[in-house]
Amino acid sequence: ITPSGIILYIQETIAYFLTSHNVAAFDILPEGRLWVISDYNVSLEAKQPYWPAEVSVELWLGERGGARAYFDYVMRDGKDEIFARGTSCWSMIDANTHRPLRLDDHISHIEVEPEMVFGSHAKADFPTPETLFAEYDYKTLTTDVDFNSHITNRAYLMCAMGGVDLDFERRHNAKRIYMKFLHETFQGE
């Protein structure tokens, strides 16, 4: 399973979790609300399994406060060994104004399990790099668009990793993935 496959798997697991609590994207859109992700942090802790290996995800709401919900998770292989763990921060916004909504007004029925994968949900520091590693143009595709008509969080990772030289990629393995989303992005942007 690739890093982008892990991100997709987690995104789909969160969607399933929200569906089970009747607050998935398709549940809240008719009420003028959307889910957006602001960041994720994934630690790749062991060799990722190969398909068609069995994979399981344990996911829970680790923290809810104000306009933010933190979903924590661990991914296990068929031998029950953890190969990835992480957290992601989500907000519900008004579909018209794009302003964040207080989550206690919308998801208070979801129990918070305060065990945090990384000990806290502190914001990650993203220092400005001294040198540019890679740069290239990327035109978004229809397949990069999610249910809310946004560019999916997985597409950003695929775009970033697509700029990495193949020889470099073959000699290195990703150990940590931090992604911070500054604003909504739509196809063609």
PDB file of C-alpha atoms in Angstrom:
ATOM      1  CA  ILE A   1       0.000   0.000   0.000  1.00  0.00           C
ATOM      2  CA  THR A   2       1.459   3.358  -1.014  1.00  0.00           C
ATOM      3  CA  PRO A   3       1.411   6.547   1.096  1.00  0.00           C
ATOM      4  CA  SER A   4      -1.369   7.934  -1.114  1.00  0.00           C
ATOM      5  CA  GLY A   5      -3.227   4.632  -0.693  1.00  0.00           C
ATOM      6  CA  ILE A   6      -2.967   5.056   3.083  1.00  0.00           C
ATOM      7  CA  ILE A   7      -4.393   8.581   2.834  1.00  0.00           C
ATOM      8  CA  LEU A   8      -7.250   7.337   0.645  1.00  0.00           C
ATOM      9  CA  TYR A   9      -7.958   4.463   3.026  1.00  0.00           C
ATOM     10  CA  ILE A  10      -8.094   6.862   6.005  1.00  0.00           C
ATOM     11  CA  GLN A  11     -10.284   9.361   4.151  1.00  0.00           C
ATOM     12  CA  GLU A  12     -12.744   6.590   3.250  1.00  0.00           C
ATOM     13  CA  THR A  13     -12.689   5.258   6.833  1.00  0.00           C
ATOM     14  CA  ILE A  14     -13.508   8.727   8.182  1.00  0.00           C
ATOM     15  CA  ALA A  15     -16.336   8.985   5.628  1.00  0.00           C
ATOM     16  CA  TYR A  16     -17.664   5.614   6.807  1.00  0.00           C
ATOM     17  CA  PHE A  17     -17.364   6.712  10.465  1.00  0.00           C
ATOM     18  CA  LEU A  18     -19.271   9.946   9.759  1.00  0.00           C
ATOM     19  CA  THR A  19     -21.887   7.987   7.789  1.00  0.00           C
ATOM     20  CA  SER A  20     -22.442   5.706  10.779  1.00  0.00           C
ATOM     21  CA  HIS A  21     -23.214   8.856  12.838  1.00  0.00           C
ATOM     22  CA  ASN A  22     -25.467  10.428  10.161  1.00  0.00           C
ATOM     23  CA  VAL A  23     -23.140  13.396   9.525  1.00  0.00           C
ATOM     24  CA  ALA A  24     -21.384  12.303   6.332  1.00  0.00           C
ATOM     25  CA  ALA A  25     -20.935  14.816   3.522  1.00  0.00           C
ATOM     26  CA  PHE A  26     -24.090  13.629   1.746  1.00  0.00           C
ATOM     27  CA  ASP A  27     -26.065  13.901   5.024  1.00  0.00           C
ATOM     28  CA  ILE A  28     -25.110  17.503   5.763  1.00  0.00           C
ATOM     29  CA  LEU A  29     -24.903  18.999   2.270  1.00  0.00           C
ATOM     30  CA  PRO A  30     -28.712  19.376   1.950  1.00  0.00           C
ATOM     31  CA  GLU A  31     -28.531  21.407   5.188  1.00  0.00           C
ATOM     32  CA  GLY A  32     -25.929  23.739   3.663  1.00  0.00           C
ATOM     33  CA  ARG A  33     -22.886  22.295   5.423  1.00  0.00           C
ATOM     34  CA  LEU A  34     -19.619  20.749   4.204  1.00  0.00           C
ATOM     35  CA  TRP A  35     -16.714  18.898   5.776  1.00  0.00           C
ATOM     36  CA  VAL A  36     -13.194  20.176   5.014  1.00  0.00           C
ATOM     37  CA  ILE A  37      -9.838  18.864   6.149  1.00  0.00           C
ATOM     38  CA  SER A  38      -7.230  21.310   7.419  1.00  0.00           C
ATOM     39  CA  ASP A  39      -4.292  18.980   7.999  1.00  0.00           C
ATOM     40  CA  TYR A  40      -3.076  15.459   8.498  1.00  0.00           C
ATOM     41  CA  ASN A  41      -0.039  13.881  10.095  1.00  0.00           C
ATOM     42  CA  VAL A  42       0.851  10.267   9.321  1.00  0.00           C
ATOM     43  CA  SER A  43       3.724   8.205  10.663  1.00  0.00           C
ATOM     44  CA  LEU A  44       4.715   5.209   8.527  1.00  0.00           C
ATOM     45  CA  GLU A  45       6.134   2.876  11.150  1.00  0.00           C
ATOM     46  CA  ALA A  46       6.815  -0.371   9.367  1.00  0.00           C
ATOM     47  CA  LYS A  47       6.924  -1.817   5.911  1.00  0.00           C
ATOM     48  CA  GLN A  48       3.580  -1.247   4.276  1.00  0.00           C
ATOM     49  CA  PRO A  49       1.792  -4.440   3.262  1.00  0.00           C
ATOM     50  CA  TYR A  50       1.446  -5.442  -0.369  1.00  0.00           C
ATOM     51  CA  TRP A  51      -1.946  -5.934  -1.983  1.00  0.00           C
ATOM     52  CA  PRO A  52      -3.993  -8.066  -1.537  1.00  0.00           C
ATOM     53  CA  ALA A  53      -2.837  -8.252   2.083  1.00  0.00           C
ATOM     54  CA  GLU A  54      -5.451  -7.757   4.757  1.00  0.00           C
ATOM     55  CA  VAL A  55      -5.496  -4.243   6.231  1.00  0.00           C
ATOM     56  CA  SER A  56      -7.567  -2.895   9.108  1.00  0.00           C
ATOM     57  CA  VAL A  57      -8.093   0.602  10.477  1.00  0.00           C
ATOM     58  CA  GLU A  58      -9.009   1.564  14.010  1.00  0.00           C
ATOM     59  CA  LEU A  59     -10.354   5.127  13.977  1.00  0.00           C
ATOM     60  CA  TRP A  60     -11.824   7.331  16.692  1.00  0.00           C
ATOM     61  CA  LEU A  61     -12.721  10.934  17.435  1.00  0.00           C
ATOM     62  CA  GLY A  62      -9.768  11.965  19.588  1.00  0.00           C
ATOM     63  CA  GLU A  63     -10.754  15.565  20.265  1.00  0.00           C
ATOM     64  CA  ARG A  64     -13.619  17.930  19.479  1.00  0.00           C
ATOM     65  CA  GLY A  65     -13.478  21.608  20.272  1.00  0.00           C
ATOM     66  CA  GLY A  66     -14.799  24.759  18.700  1.00  0.00           C
ATOM     67  CA  ALA A  67     -14.657  24.266  14.950  1.00  0.00           C
ATOM     68  CA  ARG A  68     -12.163  21.375  14.917  1.00  0.00           C
ATOM     69  CA  ALA A  69     -12.514  17.608  15.133  1.00  0.00           C
ATOM     70  CA  TYR A  70      -9.404  15.446  15.335  1.00  0.00           C
ATOM     71  CA  PHE A  71      -9.676  11.892  14.098  1.00  0.00           C
ATOM     72  CA  ASP A  72      -6.926   9.571  15.290  1.00  0.00           C
ATOM     73  CA  TYR A  73      -6.204   6.180  13.762  1.00  0.00           C
ATOM     74  CA  VAL A  74      -3.904   3.202  13.539  1.00  0.00           C
ATOM     75  CA  MET A  75      -3.571   0.879  10.557  1.00  0.00           C
ATOM     76  CA  ARG A  76      -2.664  -2.766  11.021  1.00  0.00           C
ATOM     77  CA  ASP A  77      -1.596  -5.478   8.636  1.00  0.00           C
ATOM     78  CA  GLY A  78      -2.944  -9.034   8.570  1.00  0.00           C
ATOM     79  CA  LYS A  79      -0.551  -9.983  11.392  1.00  0.00           C
ATOM     80  CA  ASP A  80      -2.097  -7.234  13.584  1.00  0.00           C
ATOM     81  CA  GLU A  81       1.114  -5.176  13.418  1.00  0.00           C
ATOM     82  CA  ILE A  82       0.769  -1.392  13.230  1.00  0.00           C
ATOM     83  CA  PHE A  83       2.300  -0.053  10.021  1.00  0.00           C
ATOM     84  CA  ALA A  84       0.845   3.470  10.101  1.00  0.00           C
ATOM     85  CA  ARG A  85      -0.698   5.811  12.642  1.00  0.00           C
ATOM     86  CA  GLY A  86      -1.893   9.343  12.406  1.00  0.00           C
ATOM     87  CA  THR A  87      -4.327  12.121  13.028  1.00  0.00           C
ATOM     88  CA  SER A  88      -6.249  14.504  10.846  1.00  0.00           C
ATOM     89  CA  CYS A  89      -8.118  17.709  11.621  1.00  0.00           C
ATOM     90  CA  TRP A  90     -11.540  18.365  10.084  1.00  0.00           C
ATOM     91  CA  SER A  91     -13.993  21.244  10.258  1.00  0.00           C
ATOM     92  CA  MET A  92     -17.582  21.639   9.215  1.00  0.00           C
ATOM     93  CA  ILE A  93     -18.253  24.827   7.275  1.00  0.00           C
ATOM     94  CA  ASP A  94     -21.295  26.693   6.022  1.00  0.00           C
ATOM     95  CA  ALA A  95     -21.579  25.861   2.297  1.00  0.00           C
ATOM     96  CA  ASN A  96     -22.564  29.420   1.383  1.00  0.00           C
ATOM     97  CA  THR A  97     -20.327  31.562   3.589  1.00  0.00           C
ATOM     98  CA  HIS A  98     -17.497  29.018   3.966  1.00  0.00           C
ATOM     99  CA  ARG A  99     -17.273  30.036   7.636  1.00  0.00           C
ATOM    100  CA  PRO A 100     -16.504  27.313  10.202  1.00  0.00           C
ATOM    101  CA  LEU A 101     -19.328  26.016  12.368  1.00  0.00           C
ATOM    102  CA  ARG A 102     -19.219  25.069  16.052  1.00  0.00           C
ATOM    103  CA  LEU A 103     -18.986  21.297  16.056  1.00  0.00           C
ATOM    104  CA  ASP A 104     -20.685  20.890  19.442  1.00  0.00           C
ATOM    105  CA  ASP A 105     -23.849  22.070  17.668  1.00  0.00           C
ATOM    106  CA  HIS A 106     -23.557  19.295  15.064  1.00  0.00           C
ATOM    107  CA  ILE A 107     -21.590  16.280  16.309  1.00  0.00           C
ATOM    108  CA  SER A 108     -22.037  16.302  20.090  1.00  0.00           C
ATOM    109  CA  HIS A 109     -23.636  12.834  19.779  1.00  0.00           C
ATOM    110  CA  ILE A 110     -20.268  11.335  18.753  1.00  0.00           C
ATOM    111  CA  GLU A 111     -18.302  10.115  21.757  1.00  0.00           C
ATOM    112  CA  VAL A 112     -14.778  11.497  22.148  1.00  0.00           C
ATOM    113  CA  GLU A 113     -12.084   8.948  22.983  1.00  0.00           C
ATOM    114  CA  PRO A 114      -9.259  11.200  24.199  1.00  0.00           C
ATOM    115  CA  GLU A 115      -6.413   8.791  23.404  1.00  0.00           C
ATOM    116  CA  MET A 116      -4.178  10.689  20.975  1.00  0.00           C
ATOM    117  CA  VAL A 117      -1.839   8.900  18.603  1.00  0.00           C
ATOM    118  CA  PHE A 118       0.933  11.504  18.959  1.00  0.00           C
ATOM    119  CA  GLY A 119       0.218  12.637  22.541  1.00  0.00           C
ATOM    120  CA  SER A 120      -1.324  15.943  21.459  1.00  0.00           C
ATOM    121  CA  HIS A 121      -2.985  17.636  18.528  1.00  0.00           C
ATOM    122  CA  ALA A 122      -0.529  20.508  18.472  1.00  0.00           C
ATOM    123  CA  LYS A 123      -0.132  22.326  15.185  1.00  0.00           C
ATOM    124  CA  ALA A 124       2.834  21.171  13.140  1.00  0.00           C
ATOM    125  CA  ASP A 125       5.537  23.708  12.391  1.00  0.00           C
ATOM    126  CA  PHE A 126       6.250  24.024   8.677  1.00  0.00           C
ATOM    127  CA  PRO A 127       9.516  25.934   8.299  1.00  0.00           C
ATOM    128  CA  THR A 128      10.327  27.470   4.944  1.00  0.00           C
ATOM    129  CA  PRO A 129      12.825  25.174   3.199  1.00  0.00           C
ATOM    130  CA  GLU A 130      16.255  26.568   2.412  1.00  0.00           C
ATOM    131  CA  THR A 131      16.280  25.018  -1.041  1.00  0.00           C
ATOM    132  CA  LEU A 132      13.554  23.962  -3.430  1.00  0.00           C
ATOM    133  CA  PHE A 133      13.570  20.188  -3.781  1.00  0.00           C
ATOM    134  CA  ALA A 134      11.445  19.943  -6.914  1.00  0.00           C
ATOM    135  CA  GLU A 135       9.076  22.078  -8.921  1.00  0.00           C
ATOM    136  CA  TYR A 136       6.707  21.270 -11.744  1.00  0.00           C
ATOM    137  CA  ASP A 137       3.294  22.257 -13.076  1.00  0.00           C
ATOM    138  CA  TYR A 138       0.285  20.097 -12.280  1.00  0.00           C
ATOM    139  CA  LYS A 139      -3.129  20.439 -13.858  1.00  0.00           C
ATOM    140  CA  THR A 140      -5.887  19.023 -11.699  1.00  0.00           C
ATOM    141  CA  LEU A 141      -8.031  16.270 -13.142  1.00  0.00           C
ATOM    142  CA  THR A 142     -11.657  15.316 -12.687  1.00  0.00           C
ATOM    143  CA  THR A 143     -10.432  12.315 -10.671  1.00  0.00           C
ATOM    144  CA  ASP A 144      -8.847  14.762  -8.177  1.00  0.00           C
ATOM    145  CA  VAL A 145     -12.262  16.158  -7.176  1.00  0.00           C
ATOM    146  CA  ASP A 146     -14.160  14.986  -4.091  1.00  0.00           C
ATOM    147  CA  PHE A 147     -17.849  14.956  -3.121  1.00  0.00           C
ATOM    148  CA  ASN A 148     -17.683  18.638  -2.077  1.00  0.00           C
ATOM    149  CA  SER A 149     -16.154  19.613  -5.463  1.00  0.00           C
ATOM    150  CA  HIS A 150     -12.804  20.280  -3.754  1.00  0.00           C
ATOM    151  CA  ILE A 151      -9.472  18.864  -4.797  1.00  0.00           C
ATOM    152  CA  THR A 152      -9.046  15.785  -2.578  1.00  0.00           C
ATOM    153  CA  ASN A 153      -6.373  15.648   0.101  1.00  0.00           C
ATOM    154  CA  ARG A 154      -4.972  12.543  -1.585  1.00  0.00           C
ATOM    155  CA  ALA A 155      -4.477  14.490  -4.837  1.00  0.00           C
ATOM    156  CA  TYR A 156      -2.151  16.943  -3.064  1.00  0.00           C
ATOM    157  CA  LEU A 157       0.042  14.100  -1.851  1.00  0.00           C
ATOM    158  CA  MET A 158       0.105  12.481  -5.278  1.00  0.00           C
ATOM    159  CA  CYS A 159       1.034  15.833  -6.822  1.00  0.00           C
ATOM    160  CA  ALA A 160       3.834  16.377  -4.292  1.00  0.00           C
ATOM    161  CA  MET A 161       5.200  12.868  -4.677  1.00  0.00           C
ATOM    162  CA  GLY A 162       4.850  13.061  -8.467  1.00  0.00           C
ATOM    163  CA  GLY A 163       7.582  15.711  -8.487  1.00  0.00           C
ATOM    164  CA  VAL A 164      10.109  13.388  -6.838  1.00  0.00           C
ATOM    165  CA  ASP A 165      12.789  11.894  -9.047  1.00  0.00           C
ATOM    166  CA  LEU A 166      12.218   8.159  -9.564  1.00  0.00           C
ATOM    167  CA  ASP A 167      15.806   7.250  -8.556  1.00  0.00           C
ATOM    168  CA  PHE A 168      15.412   9.259  -5.337  1.00  0.00           C
ATOM    169  CA  GLU A 169      12.089   7.565  -4.585  1.00  0.00           C
ATOM    170  CA  ARG A 170      13.589   4.104  -5.082  1.00  0.00           C
ATOM    171  CA  ARG A 171      16.427   4.870  -2.652  1.00  0.00           C
ATOM    172  CA  HIS A 172      14.224   6.404   0.083  1.00  0.00           C
ATOM    173  CA  ASN A 173      11.085   5.513   1.994  1.00  0.00           C
ATOM    174  CA  ALA A 174       8.673   8.068   3.379  1.00  0.00           C
ATOM    175  CA  LYS A 175       8.535   7.888   7.179  1.00  0.00           C
ATOM    176  CA  ARG A 176       6.263  10.833   7.971  1.00  0.00           C
ATOM    177  CA  ILE A 177       3.696  12.790   6.001  1.00  0.00           C
ATOM    178  CA  TYR A 178       2.529  16.212   7.172  1.00  0.00           C
ATOM    179  CA  MET A 179       0.071  18.118   5.053  1.00  0.00           C
ATOM    180  CA  LYS A 180      -1.475  21.504   5.863  1.00  0.00           C
ATOM    181  CA  PHE A 181      -4.305  22.863   3.707  1.00  0.00           C
ATOM    182  CA  LEU A 182      -4.498  26.656   3.658  1.00  0.00           C
ATOM    183  CA  HIS A 183      -7.772  27.055   1.749  1.00  0.00           C
ATOM    184  CA  GLU A 184     -10.231  25.223  -0.461  1.00  0.00           C
ATOM    185  CA  THR A 185      -8.967  24.434  -3.943  1.00  0.00           C
ATOM    186  CA  PHE A 186     -11.105  23.590  -6.941  1.00  0.00           C
ATOM    187  CA  GLN A 187     -10.460  21.974 -10.315  1.00  0.00           C
ATOM    188  CA  GLY A 188      -8.457  24.231 -12.624  1.00  0.00           C
ATOM    189  CA  GLU A 189      -6.721  26.113  -9.802  1.00  0.00           C
TER     190      GLU A 189
END
